GROMACS .gro file of C-alpha atoms in nm:
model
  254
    1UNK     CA    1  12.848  10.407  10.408
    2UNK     CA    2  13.152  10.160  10.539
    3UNK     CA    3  13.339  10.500  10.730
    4UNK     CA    4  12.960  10.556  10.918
    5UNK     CA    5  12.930  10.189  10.974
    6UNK     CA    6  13.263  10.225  11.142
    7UNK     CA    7  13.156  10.507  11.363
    8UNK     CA    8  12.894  10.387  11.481
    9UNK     CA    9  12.957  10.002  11.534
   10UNK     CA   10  13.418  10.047  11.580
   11UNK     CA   11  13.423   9.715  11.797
   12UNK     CA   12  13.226   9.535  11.525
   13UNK     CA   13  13.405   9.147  11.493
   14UNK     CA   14  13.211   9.034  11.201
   15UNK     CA   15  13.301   9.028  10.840
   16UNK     CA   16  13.255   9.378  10.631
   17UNK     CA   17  13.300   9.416  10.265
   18UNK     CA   18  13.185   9.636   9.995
   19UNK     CA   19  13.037   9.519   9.678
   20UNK     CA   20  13.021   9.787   9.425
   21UNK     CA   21  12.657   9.722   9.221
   22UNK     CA   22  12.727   9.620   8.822
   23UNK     CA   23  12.506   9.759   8.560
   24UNK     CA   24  12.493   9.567   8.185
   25UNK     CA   25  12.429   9.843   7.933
   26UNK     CA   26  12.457   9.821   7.566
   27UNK     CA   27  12.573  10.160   7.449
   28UNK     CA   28  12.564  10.065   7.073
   29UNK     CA   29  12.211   9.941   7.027
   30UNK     CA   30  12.086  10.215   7.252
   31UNK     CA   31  12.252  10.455   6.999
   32UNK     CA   32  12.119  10.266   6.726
   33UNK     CA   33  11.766  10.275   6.801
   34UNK     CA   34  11.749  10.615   6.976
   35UNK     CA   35  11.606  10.848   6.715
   36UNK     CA   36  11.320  10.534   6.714
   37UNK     CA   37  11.286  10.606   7.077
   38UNK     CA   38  11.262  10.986   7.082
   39UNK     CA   39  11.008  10.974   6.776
   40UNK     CA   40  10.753  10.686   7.059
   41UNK     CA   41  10.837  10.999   7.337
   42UNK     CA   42  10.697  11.240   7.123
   43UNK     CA   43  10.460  11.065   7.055
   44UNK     CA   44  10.375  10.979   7.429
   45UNK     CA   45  10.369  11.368   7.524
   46UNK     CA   46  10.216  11.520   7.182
   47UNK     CA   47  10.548  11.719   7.117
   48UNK     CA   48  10.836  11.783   6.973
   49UNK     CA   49  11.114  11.684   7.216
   50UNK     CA   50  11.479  11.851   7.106
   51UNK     CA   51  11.622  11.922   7.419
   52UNK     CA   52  11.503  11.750   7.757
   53UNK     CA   53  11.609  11.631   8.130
   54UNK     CA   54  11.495  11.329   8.250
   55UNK     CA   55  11.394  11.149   8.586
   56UNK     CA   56  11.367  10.815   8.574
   57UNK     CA   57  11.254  10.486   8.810
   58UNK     CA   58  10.932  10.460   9.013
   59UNK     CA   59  10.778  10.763   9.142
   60UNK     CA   60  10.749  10.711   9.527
   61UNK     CA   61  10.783  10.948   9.865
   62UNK     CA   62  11.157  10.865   9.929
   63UNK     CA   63  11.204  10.983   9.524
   64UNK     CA   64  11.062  11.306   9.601
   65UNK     CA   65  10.964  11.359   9.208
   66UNK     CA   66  10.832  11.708   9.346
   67UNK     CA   67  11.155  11.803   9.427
   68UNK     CA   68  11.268  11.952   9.102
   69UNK     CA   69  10.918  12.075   8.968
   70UNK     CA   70  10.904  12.403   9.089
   71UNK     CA   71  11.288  12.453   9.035
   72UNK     CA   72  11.266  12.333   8.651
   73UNK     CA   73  10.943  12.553   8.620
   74UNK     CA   74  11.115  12.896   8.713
   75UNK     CA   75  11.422  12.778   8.526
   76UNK     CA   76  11.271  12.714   8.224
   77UNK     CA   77  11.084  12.998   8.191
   78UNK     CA   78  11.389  13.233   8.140
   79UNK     CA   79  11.637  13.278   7.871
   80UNK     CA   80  11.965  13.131   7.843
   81UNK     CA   81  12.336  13.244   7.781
   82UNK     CA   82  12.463  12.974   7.593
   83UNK     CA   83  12.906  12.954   7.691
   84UNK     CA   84  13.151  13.142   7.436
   85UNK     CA   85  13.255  12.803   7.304
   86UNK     CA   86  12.883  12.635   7.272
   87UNK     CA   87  12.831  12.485   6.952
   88UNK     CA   88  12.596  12.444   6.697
   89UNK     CA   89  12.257  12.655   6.652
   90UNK     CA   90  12.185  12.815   7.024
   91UNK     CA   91  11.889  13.029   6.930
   92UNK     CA   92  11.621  12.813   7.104
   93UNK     CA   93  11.879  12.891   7.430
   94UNK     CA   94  11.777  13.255   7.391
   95UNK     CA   95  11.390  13.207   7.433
   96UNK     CA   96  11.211  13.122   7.738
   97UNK     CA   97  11.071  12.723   7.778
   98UNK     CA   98  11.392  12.582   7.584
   99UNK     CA   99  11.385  12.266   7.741
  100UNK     CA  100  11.122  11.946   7.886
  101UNK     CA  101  11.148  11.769   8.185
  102UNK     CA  102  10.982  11.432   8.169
  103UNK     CA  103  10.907  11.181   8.416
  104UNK     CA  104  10.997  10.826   8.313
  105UNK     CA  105  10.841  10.526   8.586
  106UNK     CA  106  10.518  10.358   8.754
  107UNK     CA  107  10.380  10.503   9.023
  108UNK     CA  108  10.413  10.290   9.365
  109UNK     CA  109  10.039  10.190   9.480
  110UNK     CA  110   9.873  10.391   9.804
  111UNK     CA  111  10.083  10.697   9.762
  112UNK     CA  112   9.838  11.002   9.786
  113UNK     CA  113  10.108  11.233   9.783
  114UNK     CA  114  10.282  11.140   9.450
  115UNK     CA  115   9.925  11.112   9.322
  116UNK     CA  116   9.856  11.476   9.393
  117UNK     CA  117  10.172  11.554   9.241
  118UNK     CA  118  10.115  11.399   8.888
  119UNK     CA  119   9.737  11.586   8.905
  120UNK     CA  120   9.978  11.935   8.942
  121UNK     CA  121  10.157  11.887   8.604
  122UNK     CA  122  10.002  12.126   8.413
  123UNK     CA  123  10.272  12.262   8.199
  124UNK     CA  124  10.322  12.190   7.848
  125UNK     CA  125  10.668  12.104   7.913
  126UNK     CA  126  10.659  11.857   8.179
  127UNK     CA  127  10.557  11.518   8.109
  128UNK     CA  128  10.535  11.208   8.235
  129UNK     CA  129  10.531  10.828   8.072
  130UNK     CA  130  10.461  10.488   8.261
  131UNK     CA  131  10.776  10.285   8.299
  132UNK     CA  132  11.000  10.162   8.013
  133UNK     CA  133  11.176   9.874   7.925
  134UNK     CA  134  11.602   9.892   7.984
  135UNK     CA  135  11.643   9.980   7.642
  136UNK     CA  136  11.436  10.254   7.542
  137UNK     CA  137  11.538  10.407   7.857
  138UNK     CA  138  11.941  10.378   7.776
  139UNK     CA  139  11.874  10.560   7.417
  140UNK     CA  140  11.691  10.853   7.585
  141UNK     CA  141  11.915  10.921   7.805
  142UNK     CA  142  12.163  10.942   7.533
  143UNK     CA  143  11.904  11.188   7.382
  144UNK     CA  144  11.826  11.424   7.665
  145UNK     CA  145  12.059  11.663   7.862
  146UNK     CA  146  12.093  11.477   8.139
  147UNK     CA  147  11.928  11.269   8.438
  148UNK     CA  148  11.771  11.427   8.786
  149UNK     CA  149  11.837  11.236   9.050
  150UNK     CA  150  11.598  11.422   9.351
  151UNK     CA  151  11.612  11.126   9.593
  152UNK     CA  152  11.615  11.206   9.959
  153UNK     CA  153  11.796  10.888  10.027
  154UNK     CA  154  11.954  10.666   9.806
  155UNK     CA  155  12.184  10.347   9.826
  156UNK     CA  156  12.379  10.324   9.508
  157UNK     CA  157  12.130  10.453   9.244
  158UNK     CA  158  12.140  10.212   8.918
  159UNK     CA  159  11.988  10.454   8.721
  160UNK     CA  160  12.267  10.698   8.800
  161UNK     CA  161  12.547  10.403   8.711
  162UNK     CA  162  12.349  10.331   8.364
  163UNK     CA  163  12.348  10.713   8.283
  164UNK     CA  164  12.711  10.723   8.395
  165UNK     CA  165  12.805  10.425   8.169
  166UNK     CA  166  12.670  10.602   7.867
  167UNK     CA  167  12.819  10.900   7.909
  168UNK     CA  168  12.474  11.098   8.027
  169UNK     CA  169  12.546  11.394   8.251
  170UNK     CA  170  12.435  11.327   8.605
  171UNK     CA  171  12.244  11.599   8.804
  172UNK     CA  172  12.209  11.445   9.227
  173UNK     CA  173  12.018  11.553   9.541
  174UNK     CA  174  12.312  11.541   9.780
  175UNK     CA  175  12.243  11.270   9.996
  176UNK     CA  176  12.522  10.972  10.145
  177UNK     CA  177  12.462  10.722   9.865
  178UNK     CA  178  12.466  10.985   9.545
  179UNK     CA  179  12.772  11.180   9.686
  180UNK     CA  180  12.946  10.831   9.746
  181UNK     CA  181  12.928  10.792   9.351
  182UNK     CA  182  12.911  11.134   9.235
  183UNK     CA  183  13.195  11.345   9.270
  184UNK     CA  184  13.075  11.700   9.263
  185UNK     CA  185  13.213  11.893   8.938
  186UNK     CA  186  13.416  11.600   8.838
  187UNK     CA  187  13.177  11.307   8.772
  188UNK     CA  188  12.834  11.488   8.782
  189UNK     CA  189  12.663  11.787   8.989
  190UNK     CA  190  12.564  11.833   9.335
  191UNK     CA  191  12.268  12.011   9.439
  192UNK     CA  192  12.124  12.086   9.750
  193UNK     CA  193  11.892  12.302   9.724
  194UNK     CA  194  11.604  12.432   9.435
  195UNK     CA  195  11.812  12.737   9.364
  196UNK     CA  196  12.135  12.524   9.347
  197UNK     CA  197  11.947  12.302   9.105
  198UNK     CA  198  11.876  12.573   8.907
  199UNK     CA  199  12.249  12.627   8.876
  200UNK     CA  200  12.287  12.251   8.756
  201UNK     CA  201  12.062  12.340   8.504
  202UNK     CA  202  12.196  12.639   8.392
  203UNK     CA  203  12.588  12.508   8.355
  204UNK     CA  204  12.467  12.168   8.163
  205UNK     CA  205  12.277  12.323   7.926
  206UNK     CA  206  12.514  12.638   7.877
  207UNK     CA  207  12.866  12.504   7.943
  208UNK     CA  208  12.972  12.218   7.692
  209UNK     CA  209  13.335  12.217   7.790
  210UNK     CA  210  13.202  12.125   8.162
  211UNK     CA  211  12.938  11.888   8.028
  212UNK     CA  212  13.216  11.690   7.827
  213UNK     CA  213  13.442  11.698   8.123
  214UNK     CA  214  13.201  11.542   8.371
  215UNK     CA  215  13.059  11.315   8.132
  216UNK     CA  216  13.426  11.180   8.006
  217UNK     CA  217  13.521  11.178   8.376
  218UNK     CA  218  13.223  10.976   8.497
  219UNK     CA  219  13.242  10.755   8.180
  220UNK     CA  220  13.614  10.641   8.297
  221UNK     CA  221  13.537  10.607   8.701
  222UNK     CA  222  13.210  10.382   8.624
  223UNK     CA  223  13.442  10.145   8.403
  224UNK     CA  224  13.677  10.088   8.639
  225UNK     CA  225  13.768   9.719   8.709
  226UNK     CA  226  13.574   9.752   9.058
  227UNK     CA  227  13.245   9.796   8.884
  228UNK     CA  228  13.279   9.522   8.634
  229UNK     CA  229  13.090   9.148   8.608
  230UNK     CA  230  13.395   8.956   8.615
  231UNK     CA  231  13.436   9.153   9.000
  232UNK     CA  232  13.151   9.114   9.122
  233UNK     CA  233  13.176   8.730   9.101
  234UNK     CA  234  13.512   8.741   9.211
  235UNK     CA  235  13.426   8.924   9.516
  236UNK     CA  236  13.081   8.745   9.639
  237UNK     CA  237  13.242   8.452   9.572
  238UNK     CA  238  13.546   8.526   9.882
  239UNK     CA  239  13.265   8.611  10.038
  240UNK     CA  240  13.044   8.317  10.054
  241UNK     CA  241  13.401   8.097  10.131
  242UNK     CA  242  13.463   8.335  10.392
  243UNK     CA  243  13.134   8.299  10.571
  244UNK     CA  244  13.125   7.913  10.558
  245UNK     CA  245  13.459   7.895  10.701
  246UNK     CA  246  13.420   7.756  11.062
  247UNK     CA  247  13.672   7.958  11.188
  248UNK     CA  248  13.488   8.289  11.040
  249UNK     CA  249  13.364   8.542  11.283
  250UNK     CA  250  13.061   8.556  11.120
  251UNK     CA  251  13.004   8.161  11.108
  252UNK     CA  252  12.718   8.028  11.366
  253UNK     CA  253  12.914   7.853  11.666
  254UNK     CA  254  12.679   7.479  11.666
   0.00000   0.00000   0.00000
């Protein structure tokens, strides 16, 4: 954002600075009440929910929820290869519809389109629930495979910096505000298009060494002083005392 801001405005006098967002999650008591959490989702969607993506805030145009339906849809209807060094009991990888997709958020008023879209979810294994509160949204992202983030533009998603923070695998529409804060194959997973989606899918849910390399990766980048409380006051506060200083070039001549 700052290197366009400098291409298009060079000459620029005033006062610039970047404020990395802060997110406050408690990892423990989402971990503590997540099987609680799970057992109110299945009982939201009327199933059994063992291994599921997620897309979460409130369903609006710039969101594009519709983004990843189709893509999901033709995904999930295939078998899997699960990687050489996957662990645990893979059968349910081998058998088509292996995994839900559910929609987590409101729906923003006067949207016709996102309207029609919630009338096309017809399959059994895409859901979607009215908005959450903070915690019950932390412990299932812990539960599901990761979080879709199909956003056509985006600033500097919250939702991605909470799943990031608990160590939830990060799936993001390539766009100037997710690519700022996902690096591709090192803090989450790019995707362009549907078919490259697809591919996101696929190497999640088949390749654990990845998964616990992006996840570990994204875990130590998001807890980095920059993106702590104690930084965030630090910095606004240089800020404010640099904008009431009279001889700031961003302080009103009287």
């Amino acid at each position: 954002m700052l290197k366009k801001f400098e291409e298009l405005w060079p000459s620029y006098p005033g006062l610039v600075e970047i404020i990395p967002q802060v997110v406050r999650v408690d990892e423990v008591l989402a971990r503590k009440n997540l099987s609680i959490h799970r057992r109110w989702l299945e009982e939201q969607v009327g199933c059994k929910m063992e291994r599921f993506f997620i897309i979460a805030g409130r369903l609006r145009p710039v969101k594009a929820p519709e983004f990843a339906l189709t893509p999901f849809l033709e995904w999930n209807s295939e078998p899997l290869m699960p990687s050489t060094g996957a662990s645990g009991d893979n059968d349910w990888l081998f058998k088509p519809h292996h995994h839900h997709l559910v929609y987590i958020g409101s729906v923003e008023e006067d949207t016709p389109s996102i309207q029609s879209f919630l009338s096309s979810l017809t399959s059994s294994h895409v859901h979607h629930v009215n908005s959450v509160d903070r915690e019950c949204l932390h412990s299932l992202m812990l539960a599901s495979d990761g979080l879709i983030n199909c956003s056509i533009s985006e600033g500097q998603s919250l939702t991605n910096m909470e799943a990031m923070t608990l160590g939830t695998a990060v799936l993001a529409r390539a766009n100037p505000g997710n690519c700022d804060l996902i690096r591709h194959n090192e803090t989450g997973l790019i995707f362009s298009s549907p078919q490259e989606l697809k591919l996101c899918l696929t190497r999640i849910a088949c390749e654990q060494n990845l998964r616990r390399r992006l996840v570990e990766s994204a875990y130590n980048w998001i807890h980095q002083p920059a993106f702590q409380p104690c930084n965030q006051i630090v910095k606004f506060r240089y800020l404010f005392s640099r904008l009431c200083a009279p001889n700031s070039p961003s302080f009103p001549s009287s």
